PDB file of C-alpha atoms and ligand atoms in Angstrom:
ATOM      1  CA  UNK T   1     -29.294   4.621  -3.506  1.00 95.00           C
ATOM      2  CA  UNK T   2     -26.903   4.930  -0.644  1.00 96.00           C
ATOM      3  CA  UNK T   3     -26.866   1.892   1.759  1.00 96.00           C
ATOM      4  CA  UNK T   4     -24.896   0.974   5.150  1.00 96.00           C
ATOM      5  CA  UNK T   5     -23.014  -2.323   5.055  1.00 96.00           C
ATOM      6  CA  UNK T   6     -22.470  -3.115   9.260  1.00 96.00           C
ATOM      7  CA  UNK T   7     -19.920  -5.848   8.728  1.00 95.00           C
ATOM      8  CA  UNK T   8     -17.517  -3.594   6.957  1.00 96.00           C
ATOM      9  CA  UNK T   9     -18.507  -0.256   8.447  1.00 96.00           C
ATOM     10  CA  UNK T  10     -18.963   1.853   5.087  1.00 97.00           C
ATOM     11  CA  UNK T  11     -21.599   3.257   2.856  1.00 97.00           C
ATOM     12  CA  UNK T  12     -21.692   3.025  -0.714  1.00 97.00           C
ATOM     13  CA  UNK T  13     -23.770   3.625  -3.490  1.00 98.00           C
ATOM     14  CA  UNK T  14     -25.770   1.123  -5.499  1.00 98.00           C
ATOM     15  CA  UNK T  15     -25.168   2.513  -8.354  1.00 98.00           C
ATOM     16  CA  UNK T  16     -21.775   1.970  -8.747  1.00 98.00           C
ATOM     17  CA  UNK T  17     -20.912  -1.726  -6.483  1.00 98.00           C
ATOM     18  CA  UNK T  18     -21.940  -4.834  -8.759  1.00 98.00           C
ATOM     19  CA  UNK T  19     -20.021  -7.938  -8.987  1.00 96.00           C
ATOM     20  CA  UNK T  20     -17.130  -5.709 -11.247  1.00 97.00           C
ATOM     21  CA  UNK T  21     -16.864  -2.786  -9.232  1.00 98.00           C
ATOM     22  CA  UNK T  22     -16.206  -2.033  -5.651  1.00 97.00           C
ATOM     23  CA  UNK T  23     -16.701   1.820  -3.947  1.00 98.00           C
ATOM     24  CA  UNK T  24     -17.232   2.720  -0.306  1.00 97.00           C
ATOM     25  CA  UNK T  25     -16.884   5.884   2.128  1.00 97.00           C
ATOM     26  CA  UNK T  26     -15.485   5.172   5.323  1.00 96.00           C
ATOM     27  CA  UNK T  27     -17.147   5.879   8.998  1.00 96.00           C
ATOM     28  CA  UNK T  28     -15.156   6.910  12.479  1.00 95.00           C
ATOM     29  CA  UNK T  29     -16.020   3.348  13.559  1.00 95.00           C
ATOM     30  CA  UNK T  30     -12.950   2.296  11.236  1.00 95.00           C
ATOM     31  CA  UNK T  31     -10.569   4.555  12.119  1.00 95.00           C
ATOM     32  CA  UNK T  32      -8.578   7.582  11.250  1.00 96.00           C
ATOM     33  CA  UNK T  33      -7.346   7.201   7.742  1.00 94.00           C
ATOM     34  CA  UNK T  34      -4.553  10.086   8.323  1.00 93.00           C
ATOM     35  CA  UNK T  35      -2.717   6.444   9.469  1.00 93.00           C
ATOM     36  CA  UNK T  36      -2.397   4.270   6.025  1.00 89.00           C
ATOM     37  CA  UNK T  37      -2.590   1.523   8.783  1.00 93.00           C
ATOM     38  CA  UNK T  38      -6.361   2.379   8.358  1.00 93.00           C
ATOM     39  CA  UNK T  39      -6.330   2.002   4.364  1.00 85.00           C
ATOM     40  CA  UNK T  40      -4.374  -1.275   4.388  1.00 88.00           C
ATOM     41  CA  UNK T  41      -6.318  -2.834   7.413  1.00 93.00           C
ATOM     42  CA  UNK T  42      -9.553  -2.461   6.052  1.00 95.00           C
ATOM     43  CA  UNK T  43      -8.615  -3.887   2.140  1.00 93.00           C
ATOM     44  CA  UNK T  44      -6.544  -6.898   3.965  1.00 91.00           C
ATOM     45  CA  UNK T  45      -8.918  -7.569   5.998  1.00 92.00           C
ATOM     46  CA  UNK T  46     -11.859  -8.084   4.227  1.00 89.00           C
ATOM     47  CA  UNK T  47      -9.665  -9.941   1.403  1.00 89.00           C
ATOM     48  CA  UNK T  48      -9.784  -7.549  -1.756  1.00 90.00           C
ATOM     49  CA  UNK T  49      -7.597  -8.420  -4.066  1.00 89.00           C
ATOM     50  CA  UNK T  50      -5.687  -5.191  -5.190  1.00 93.00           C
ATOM     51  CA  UNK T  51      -2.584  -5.087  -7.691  1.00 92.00           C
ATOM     52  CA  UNK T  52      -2.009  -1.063  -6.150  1.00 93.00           C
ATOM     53  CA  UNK T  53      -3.444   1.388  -3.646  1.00 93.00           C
ATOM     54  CA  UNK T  54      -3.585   4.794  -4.929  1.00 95.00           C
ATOM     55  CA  UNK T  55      -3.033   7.864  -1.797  1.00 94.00           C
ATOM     56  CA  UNK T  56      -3.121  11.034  -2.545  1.00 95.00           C
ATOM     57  CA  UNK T  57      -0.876  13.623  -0.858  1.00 94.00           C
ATOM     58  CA  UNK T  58      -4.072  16.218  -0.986  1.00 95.00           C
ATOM     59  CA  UNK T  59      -3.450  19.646  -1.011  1.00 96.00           C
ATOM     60  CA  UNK T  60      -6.810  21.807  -2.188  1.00 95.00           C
ATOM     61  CA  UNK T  61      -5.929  21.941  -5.686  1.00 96.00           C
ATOM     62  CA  UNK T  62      -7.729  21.177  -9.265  1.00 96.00           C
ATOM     63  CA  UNK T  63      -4.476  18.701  -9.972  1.00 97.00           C
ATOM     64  CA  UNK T  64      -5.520  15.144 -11.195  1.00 96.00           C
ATOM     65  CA  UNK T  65      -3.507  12.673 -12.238  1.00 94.00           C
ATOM     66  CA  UNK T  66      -3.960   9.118 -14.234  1.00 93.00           C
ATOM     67  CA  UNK T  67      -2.551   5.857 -12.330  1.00 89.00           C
ATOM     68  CA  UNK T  68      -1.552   4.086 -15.198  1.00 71.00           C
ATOM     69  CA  UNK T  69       2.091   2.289 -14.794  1.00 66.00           C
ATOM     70  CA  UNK T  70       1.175  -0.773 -12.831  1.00 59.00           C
ATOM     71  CA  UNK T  71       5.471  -1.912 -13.348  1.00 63.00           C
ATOM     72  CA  UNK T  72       5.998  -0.666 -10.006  1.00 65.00           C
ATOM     73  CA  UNK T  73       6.679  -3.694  -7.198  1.00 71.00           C
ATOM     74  CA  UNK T  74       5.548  -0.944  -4.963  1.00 77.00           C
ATOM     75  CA  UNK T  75       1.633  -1.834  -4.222  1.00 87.00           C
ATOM     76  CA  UNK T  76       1.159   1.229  -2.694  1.00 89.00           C
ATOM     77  CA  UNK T  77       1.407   4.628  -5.096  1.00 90.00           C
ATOM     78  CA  UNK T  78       1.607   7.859  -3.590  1.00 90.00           C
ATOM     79  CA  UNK T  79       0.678  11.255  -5.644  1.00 92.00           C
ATOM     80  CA  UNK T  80       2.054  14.508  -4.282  1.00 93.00           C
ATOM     81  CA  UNK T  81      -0.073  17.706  -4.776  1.00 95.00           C
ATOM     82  CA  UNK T  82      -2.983  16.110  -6.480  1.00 96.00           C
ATOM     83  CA  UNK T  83      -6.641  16.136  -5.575  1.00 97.00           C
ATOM     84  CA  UNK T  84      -8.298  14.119  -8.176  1.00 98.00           C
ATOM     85  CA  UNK T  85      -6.744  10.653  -9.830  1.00 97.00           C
ATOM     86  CA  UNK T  86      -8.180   8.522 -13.350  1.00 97.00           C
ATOM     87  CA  UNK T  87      -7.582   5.065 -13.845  1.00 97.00           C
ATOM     88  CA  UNK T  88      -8.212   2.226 -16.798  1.00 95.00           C
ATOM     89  CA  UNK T  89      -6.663  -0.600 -14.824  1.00 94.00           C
ATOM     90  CA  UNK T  90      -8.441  -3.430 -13.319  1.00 95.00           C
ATOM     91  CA  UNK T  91      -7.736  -4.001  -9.370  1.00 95.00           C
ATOM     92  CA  UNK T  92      -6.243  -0.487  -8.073  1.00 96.00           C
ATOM     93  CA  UNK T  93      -8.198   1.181  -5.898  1.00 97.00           C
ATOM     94  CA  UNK T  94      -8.412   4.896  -5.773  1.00 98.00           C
ATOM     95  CA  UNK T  95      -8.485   6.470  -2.380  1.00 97.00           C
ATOM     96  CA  UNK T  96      -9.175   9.794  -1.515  1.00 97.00           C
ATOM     97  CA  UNK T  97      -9.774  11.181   2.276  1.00 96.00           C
ATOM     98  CA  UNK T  98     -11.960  13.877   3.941  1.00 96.00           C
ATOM     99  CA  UNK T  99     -13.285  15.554   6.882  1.00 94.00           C
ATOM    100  CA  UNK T 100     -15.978  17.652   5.470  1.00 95.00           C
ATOM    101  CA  UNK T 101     -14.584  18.018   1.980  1.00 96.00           C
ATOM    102  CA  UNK T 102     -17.090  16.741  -0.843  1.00 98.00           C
ATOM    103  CA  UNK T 103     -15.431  13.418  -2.303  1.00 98.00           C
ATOM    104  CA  UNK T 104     -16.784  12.290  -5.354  1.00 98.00           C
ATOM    105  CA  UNK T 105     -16.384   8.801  -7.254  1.00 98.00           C
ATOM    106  CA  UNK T 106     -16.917   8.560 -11.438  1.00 98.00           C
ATOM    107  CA  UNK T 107     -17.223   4.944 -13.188  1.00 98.00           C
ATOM    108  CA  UNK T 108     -18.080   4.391 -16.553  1.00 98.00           C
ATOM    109  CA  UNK T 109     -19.047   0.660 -16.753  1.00 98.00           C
ATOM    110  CA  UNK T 110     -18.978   0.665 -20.725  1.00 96.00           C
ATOM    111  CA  UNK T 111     -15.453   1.493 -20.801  1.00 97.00           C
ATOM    112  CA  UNK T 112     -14.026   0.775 -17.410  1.00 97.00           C
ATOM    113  CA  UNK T 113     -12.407   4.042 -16.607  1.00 98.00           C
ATOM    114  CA  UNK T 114     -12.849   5.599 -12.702  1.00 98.00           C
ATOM    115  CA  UNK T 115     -11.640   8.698 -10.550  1.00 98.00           C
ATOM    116  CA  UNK T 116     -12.217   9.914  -7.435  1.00 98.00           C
ATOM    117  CA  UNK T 117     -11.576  13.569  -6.566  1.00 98.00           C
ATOM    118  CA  UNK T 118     -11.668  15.546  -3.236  1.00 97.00           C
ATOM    119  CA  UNK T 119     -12.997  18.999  -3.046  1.00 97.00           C
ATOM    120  CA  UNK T 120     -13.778  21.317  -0.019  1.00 95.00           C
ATOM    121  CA  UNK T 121     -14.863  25.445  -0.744  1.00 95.00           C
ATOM    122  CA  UNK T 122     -11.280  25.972  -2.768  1.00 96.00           C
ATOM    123  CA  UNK T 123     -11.799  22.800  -5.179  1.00 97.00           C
ATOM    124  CA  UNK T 124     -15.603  23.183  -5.790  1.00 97.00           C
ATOM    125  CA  UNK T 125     -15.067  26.942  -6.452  1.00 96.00           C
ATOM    126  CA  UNK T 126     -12.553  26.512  -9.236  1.00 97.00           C
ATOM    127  CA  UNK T 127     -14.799  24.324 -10.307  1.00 97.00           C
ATOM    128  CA  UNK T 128     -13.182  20.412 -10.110  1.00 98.00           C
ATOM    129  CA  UNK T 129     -16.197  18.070 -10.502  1.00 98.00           C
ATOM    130  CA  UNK T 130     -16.239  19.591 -14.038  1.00 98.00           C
ATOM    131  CA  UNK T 131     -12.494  19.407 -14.614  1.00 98.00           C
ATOM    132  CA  UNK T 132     -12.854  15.410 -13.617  1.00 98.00           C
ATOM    133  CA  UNK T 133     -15.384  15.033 -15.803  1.00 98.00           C
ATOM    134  CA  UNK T 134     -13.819  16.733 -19.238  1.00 98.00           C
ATOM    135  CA  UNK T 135     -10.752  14.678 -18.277  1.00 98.00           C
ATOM    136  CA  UNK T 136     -12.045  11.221 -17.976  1.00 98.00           C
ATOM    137  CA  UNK T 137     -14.509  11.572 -20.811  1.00 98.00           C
ATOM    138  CA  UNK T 138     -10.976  12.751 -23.193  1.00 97.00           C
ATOM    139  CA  UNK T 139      -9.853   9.573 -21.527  1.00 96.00           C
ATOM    140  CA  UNK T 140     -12.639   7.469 -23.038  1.00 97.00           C
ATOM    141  CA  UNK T 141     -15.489   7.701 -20.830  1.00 98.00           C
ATOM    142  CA  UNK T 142     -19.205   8.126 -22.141  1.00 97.00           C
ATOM    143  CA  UNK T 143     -20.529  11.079 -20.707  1.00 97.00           C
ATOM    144  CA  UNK T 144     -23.961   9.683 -20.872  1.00 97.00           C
ATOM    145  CA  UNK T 145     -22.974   6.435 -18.965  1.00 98.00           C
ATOM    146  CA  UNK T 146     -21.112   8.164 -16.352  1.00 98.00           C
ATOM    147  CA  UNK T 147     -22.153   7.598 -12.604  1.00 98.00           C
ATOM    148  CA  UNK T 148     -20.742  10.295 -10.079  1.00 98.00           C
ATOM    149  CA  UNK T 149     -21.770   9.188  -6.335  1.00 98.00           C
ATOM    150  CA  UNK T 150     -21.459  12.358  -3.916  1.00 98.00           C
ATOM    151  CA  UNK T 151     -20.104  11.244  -0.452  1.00 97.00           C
ATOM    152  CA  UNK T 152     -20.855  12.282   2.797  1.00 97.00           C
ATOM    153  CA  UNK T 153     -19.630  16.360   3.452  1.00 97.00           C
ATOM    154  CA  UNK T 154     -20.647  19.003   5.892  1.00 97.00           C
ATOM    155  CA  UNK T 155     -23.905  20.189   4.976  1.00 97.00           C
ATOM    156  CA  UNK T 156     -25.344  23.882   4.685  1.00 96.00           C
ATOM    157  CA  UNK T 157     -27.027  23.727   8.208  1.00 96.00           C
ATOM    158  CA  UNK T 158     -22.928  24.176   9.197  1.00 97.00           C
ATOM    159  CA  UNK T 159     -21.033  25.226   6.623  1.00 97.00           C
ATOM    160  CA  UNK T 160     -21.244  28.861   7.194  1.00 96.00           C
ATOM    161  CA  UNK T 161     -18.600  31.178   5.267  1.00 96.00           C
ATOM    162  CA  UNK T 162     -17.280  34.920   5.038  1.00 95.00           C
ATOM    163  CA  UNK T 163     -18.938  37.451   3.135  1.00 95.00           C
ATOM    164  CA  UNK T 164     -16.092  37.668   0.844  1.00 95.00           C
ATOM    165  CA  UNK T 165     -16.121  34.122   0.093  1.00 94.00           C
ATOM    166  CA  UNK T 166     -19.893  34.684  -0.568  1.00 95.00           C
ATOM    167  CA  UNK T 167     -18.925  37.469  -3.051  1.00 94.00           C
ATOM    168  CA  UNK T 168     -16.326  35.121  -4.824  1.00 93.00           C
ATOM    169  CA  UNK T 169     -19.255  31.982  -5.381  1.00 94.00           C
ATOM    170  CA  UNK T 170     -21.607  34.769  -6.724  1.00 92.00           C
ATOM    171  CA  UNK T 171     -18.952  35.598  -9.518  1.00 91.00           C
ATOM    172  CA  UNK T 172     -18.345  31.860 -10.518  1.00 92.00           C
ATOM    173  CA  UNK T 173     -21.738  30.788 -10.024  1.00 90.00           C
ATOM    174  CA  UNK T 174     -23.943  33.501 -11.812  1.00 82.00           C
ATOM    175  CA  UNK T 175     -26.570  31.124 -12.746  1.00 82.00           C
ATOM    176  CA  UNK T 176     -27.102  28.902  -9.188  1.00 84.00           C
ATOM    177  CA  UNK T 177     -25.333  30.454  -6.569  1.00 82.00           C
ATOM    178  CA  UNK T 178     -28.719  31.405  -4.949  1.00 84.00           C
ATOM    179  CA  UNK T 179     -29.315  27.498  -5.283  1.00 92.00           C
ATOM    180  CA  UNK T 180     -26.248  26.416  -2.820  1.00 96.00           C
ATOM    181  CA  UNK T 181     -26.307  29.816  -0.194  1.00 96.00           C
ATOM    182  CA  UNK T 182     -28.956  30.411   2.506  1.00 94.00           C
ATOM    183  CA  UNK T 183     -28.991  32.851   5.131  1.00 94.00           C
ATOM    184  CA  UNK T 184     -28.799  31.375   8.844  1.00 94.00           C
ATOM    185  CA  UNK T 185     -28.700  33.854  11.980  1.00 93.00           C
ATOM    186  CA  UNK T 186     -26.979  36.526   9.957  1.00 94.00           C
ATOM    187  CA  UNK T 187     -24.257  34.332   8.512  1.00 96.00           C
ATOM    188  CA  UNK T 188     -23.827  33.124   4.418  1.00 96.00           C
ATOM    189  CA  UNK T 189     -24.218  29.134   4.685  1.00 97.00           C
ATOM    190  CA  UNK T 190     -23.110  27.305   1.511  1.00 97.00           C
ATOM    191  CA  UNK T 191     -24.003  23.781   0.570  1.00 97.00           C
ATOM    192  CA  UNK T 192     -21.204  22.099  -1.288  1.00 96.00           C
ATOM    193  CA  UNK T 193     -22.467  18.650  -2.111  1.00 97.00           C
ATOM    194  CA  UNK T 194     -25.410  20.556  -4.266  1.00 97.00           C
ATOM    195  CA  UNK T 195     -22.771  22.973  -5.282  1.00 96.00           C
ATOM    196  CA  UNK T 196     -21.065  20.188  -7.119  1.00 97.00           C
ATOM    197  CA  UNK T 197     -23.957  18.201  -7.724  1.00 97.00           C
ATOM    198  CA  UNK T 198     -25.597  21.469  -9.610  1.00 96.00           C
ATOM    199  CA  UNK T 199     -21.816  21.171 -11.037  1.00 96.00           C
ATOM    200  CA  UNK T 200     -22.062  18.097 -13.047  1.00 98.00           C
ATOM    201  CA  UNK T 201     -25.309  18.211 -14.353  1.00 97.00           C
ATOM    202  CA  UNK T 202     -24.146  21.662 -15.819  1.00 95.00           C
ATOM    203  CA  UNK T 203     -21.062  19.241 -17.737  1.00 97.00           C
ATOM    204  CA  UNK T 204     -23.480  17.175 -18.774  1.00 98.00           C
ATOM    205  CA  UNK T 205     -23.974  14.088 -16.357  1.00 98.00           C
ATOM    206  CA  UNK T 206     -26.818  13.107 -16.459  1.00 98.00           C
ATOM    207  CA  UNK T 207     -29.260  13.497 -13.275  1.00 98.00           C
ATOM    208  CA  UNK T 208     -30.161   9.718 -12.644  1.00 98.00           C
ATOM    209  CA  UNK T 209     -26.589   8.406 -12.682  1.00 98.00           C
ATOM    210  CA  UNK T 210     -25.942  10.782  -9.745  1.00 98.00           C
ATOM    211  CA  UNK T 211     -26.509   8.925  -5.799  1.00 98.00           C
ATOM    212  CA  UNK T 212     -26.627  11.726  -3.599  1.00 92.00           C
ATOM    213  CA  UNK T 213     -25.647  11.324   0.610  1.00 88.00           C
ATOM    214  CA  UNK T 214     -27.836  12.421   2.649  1.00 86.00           C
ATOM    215  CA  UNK T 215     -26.235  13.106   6.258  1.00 90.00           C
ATOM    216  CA  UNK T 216     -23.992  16.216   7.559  1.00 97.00           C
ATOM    217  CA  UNK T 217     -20.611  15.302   8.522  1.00 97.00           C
ATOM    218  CA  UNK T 218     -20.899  17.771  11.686  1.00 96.00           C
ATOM    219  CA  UNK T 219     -24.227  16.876  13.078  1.00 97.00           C
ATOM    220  CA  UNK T 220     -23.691  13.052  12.618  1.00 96.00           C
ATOM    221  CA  UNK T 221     -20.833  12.683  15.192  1.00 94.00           C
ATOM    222  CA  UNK T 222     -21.811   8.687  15.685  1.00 94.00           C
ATOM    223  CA  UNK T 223     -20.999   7.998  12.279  1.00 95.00           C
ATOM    224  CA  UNK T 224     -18.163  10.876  10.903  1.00 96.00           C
ATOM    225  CA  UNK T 225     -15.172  12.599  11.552  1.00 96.00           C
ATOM    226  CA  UNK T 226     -15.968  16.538  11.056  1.00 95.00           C
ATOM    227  CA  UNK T 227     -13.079  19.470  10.680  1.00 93.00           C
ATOM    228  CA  UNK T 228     -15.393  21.631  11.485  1.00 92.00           C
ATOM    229  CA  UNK T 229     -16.536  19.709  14.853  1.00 94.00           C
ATOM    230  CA  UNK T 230     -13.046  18.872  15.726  1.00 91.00           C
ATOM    231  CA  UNK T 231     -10.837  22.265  14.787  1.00 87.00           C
ATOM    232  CA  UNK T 232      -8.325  22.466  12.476  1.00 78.00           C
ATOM    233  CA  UNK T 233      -5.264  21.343  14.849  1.00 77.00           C
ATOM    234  CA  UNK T 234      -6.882  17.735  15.953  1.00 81.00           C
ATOM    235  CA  UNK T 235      -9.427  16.833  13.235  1.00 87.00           C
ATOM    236  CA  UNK T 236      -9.240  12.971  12.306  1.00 93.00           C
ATOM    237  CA  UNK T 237     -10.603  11.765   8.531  1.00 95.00           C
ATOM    238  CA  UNK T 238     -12.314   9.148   6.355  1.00 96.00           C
ATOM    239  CA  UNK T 239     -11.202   7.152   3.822  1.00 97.00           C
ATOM    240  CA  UNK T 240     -13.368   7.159   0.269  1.00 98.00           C
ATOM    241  CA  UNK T 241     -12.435   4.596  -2.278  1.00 98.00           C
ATOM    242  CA  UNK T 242     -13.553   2.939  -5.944  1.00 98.00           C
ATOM    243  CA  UNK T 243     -11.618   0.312  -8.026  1.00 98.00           C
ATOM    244  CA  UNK T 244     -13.031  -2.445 -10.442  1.00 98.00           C
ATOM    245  CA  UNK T 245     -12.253  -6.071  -9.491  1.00 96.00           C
ATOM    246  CA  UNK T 246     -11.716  -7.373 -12.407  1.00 91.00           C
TER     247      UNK T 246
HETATM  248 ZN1   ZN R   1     -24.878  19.931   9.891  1.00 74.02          ZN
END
């Protein structure tokens, strides 16, 4: 179940935040996280211990790296050209951000590993929800035990696209593309949270170990930033994170 925590501004899933492991998405109310001010505020703040802070320099790709060298004296790691990150280690927190993109958190409690990746239409249609998951289960994870929590993305009531892009979807997705499309006032709408939900329970995650977010990042204005809403020259974005404590 998704829930709303008001004294730090963020949802997160119940599935994933115990006493070992710690996930949120962010809302406007805390800021643009374009600024790392944003990132670093917020952790400080509310006194999480972190050993490293893990940015991605996001560019619409499949890339995903592992965060493994914790030698650094640098607390803050950035990856260049990477959309998706894996980690085993205790106390570094995995960021991704998004404005309309789907972002998507994995934890497997039995072994400890976790990843966050960050797909809009590019990611989702060269398919990186099941990329994340072939990775981290190589890296140890139990496909079985793995929780994937869906965070908060434009729905279909706004996401329209071209006919072309329609076209490409129906050539990945032979089996469920008439699952994620409907037709609104003439235009192809697609719905990319179900498009990667419909994703992972094709690579074998299993259906109750996925939390699902309800709200459009476009209609909810109160509570998200939106490319869409915005336009590409001024949008602002959320922050999405998961780490375990300890
Ligand atoms: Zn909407």
């Amino acid at each position: 179940m998704i829930t709303y925590n008001p004294d730090l501004k963020i949802f997160s899933s119940t599935k994933i935040n115990d006493k070992t492991y710690f996930s949120g998405f962010s809302t406007s109310d805390l800021g643009d996280a374009r600024n790392l001010n944003t990132f670093t505020d917020f952790f400080n703040q509310q006194n999480i211990p972190y050993k490293k802070l893990v940015i991605l320099q996001q560019i619409h790709s499949t890339n995903i790296e592992f965060s493994e060298n914790l030698k650094t004296e640098d607390k803050i790691e950035m990856i260049e050209d990477t959309d998706g990150v894996i980690t085993k280690n205790a106390g570094v927190i995995l960021t991704i951000r998004n404005a309309d993109c789907v972002p998507l958190l994995f934890v497997d409690k039995a072994s400890g590993i976790i990843g966050i990746t960050h797909q809009g239409w590019r990611g989702s249609l060269k398919k990186m929800a099941a990329k994340m998951v072939s990775l981290i289960t190589d890296a140890g994870a139990k496909k079985d035990k793995l929780i994937v929590v869906i965070g908060p993305a434009i729905g279909a009531c706004c996401y329209d696209v071209n006919d072309d892009l329609y076209y490409n979807f129906l050539e990945e997705f032979d089996g469920y593309s008439n699952k994620v499309f409907m037709m609104k006032k003439g235009r192809w709408h697609l719905n990319l949270a179900h498009l990667n939900y419909l994703q992972l329970v094709e690579s074998g995650v299993k259906k109750e170990n996925i939390d699902f977010f309800p709200f459009c990042t476009k209609c909810d204005n109160k509570r998200f930033f939106s490319r869409r809403r915005s336009g590409t020259e001024s949008f602002e974005e959320m922050f999405n994170f998961v780490m375990k404590l300890k």
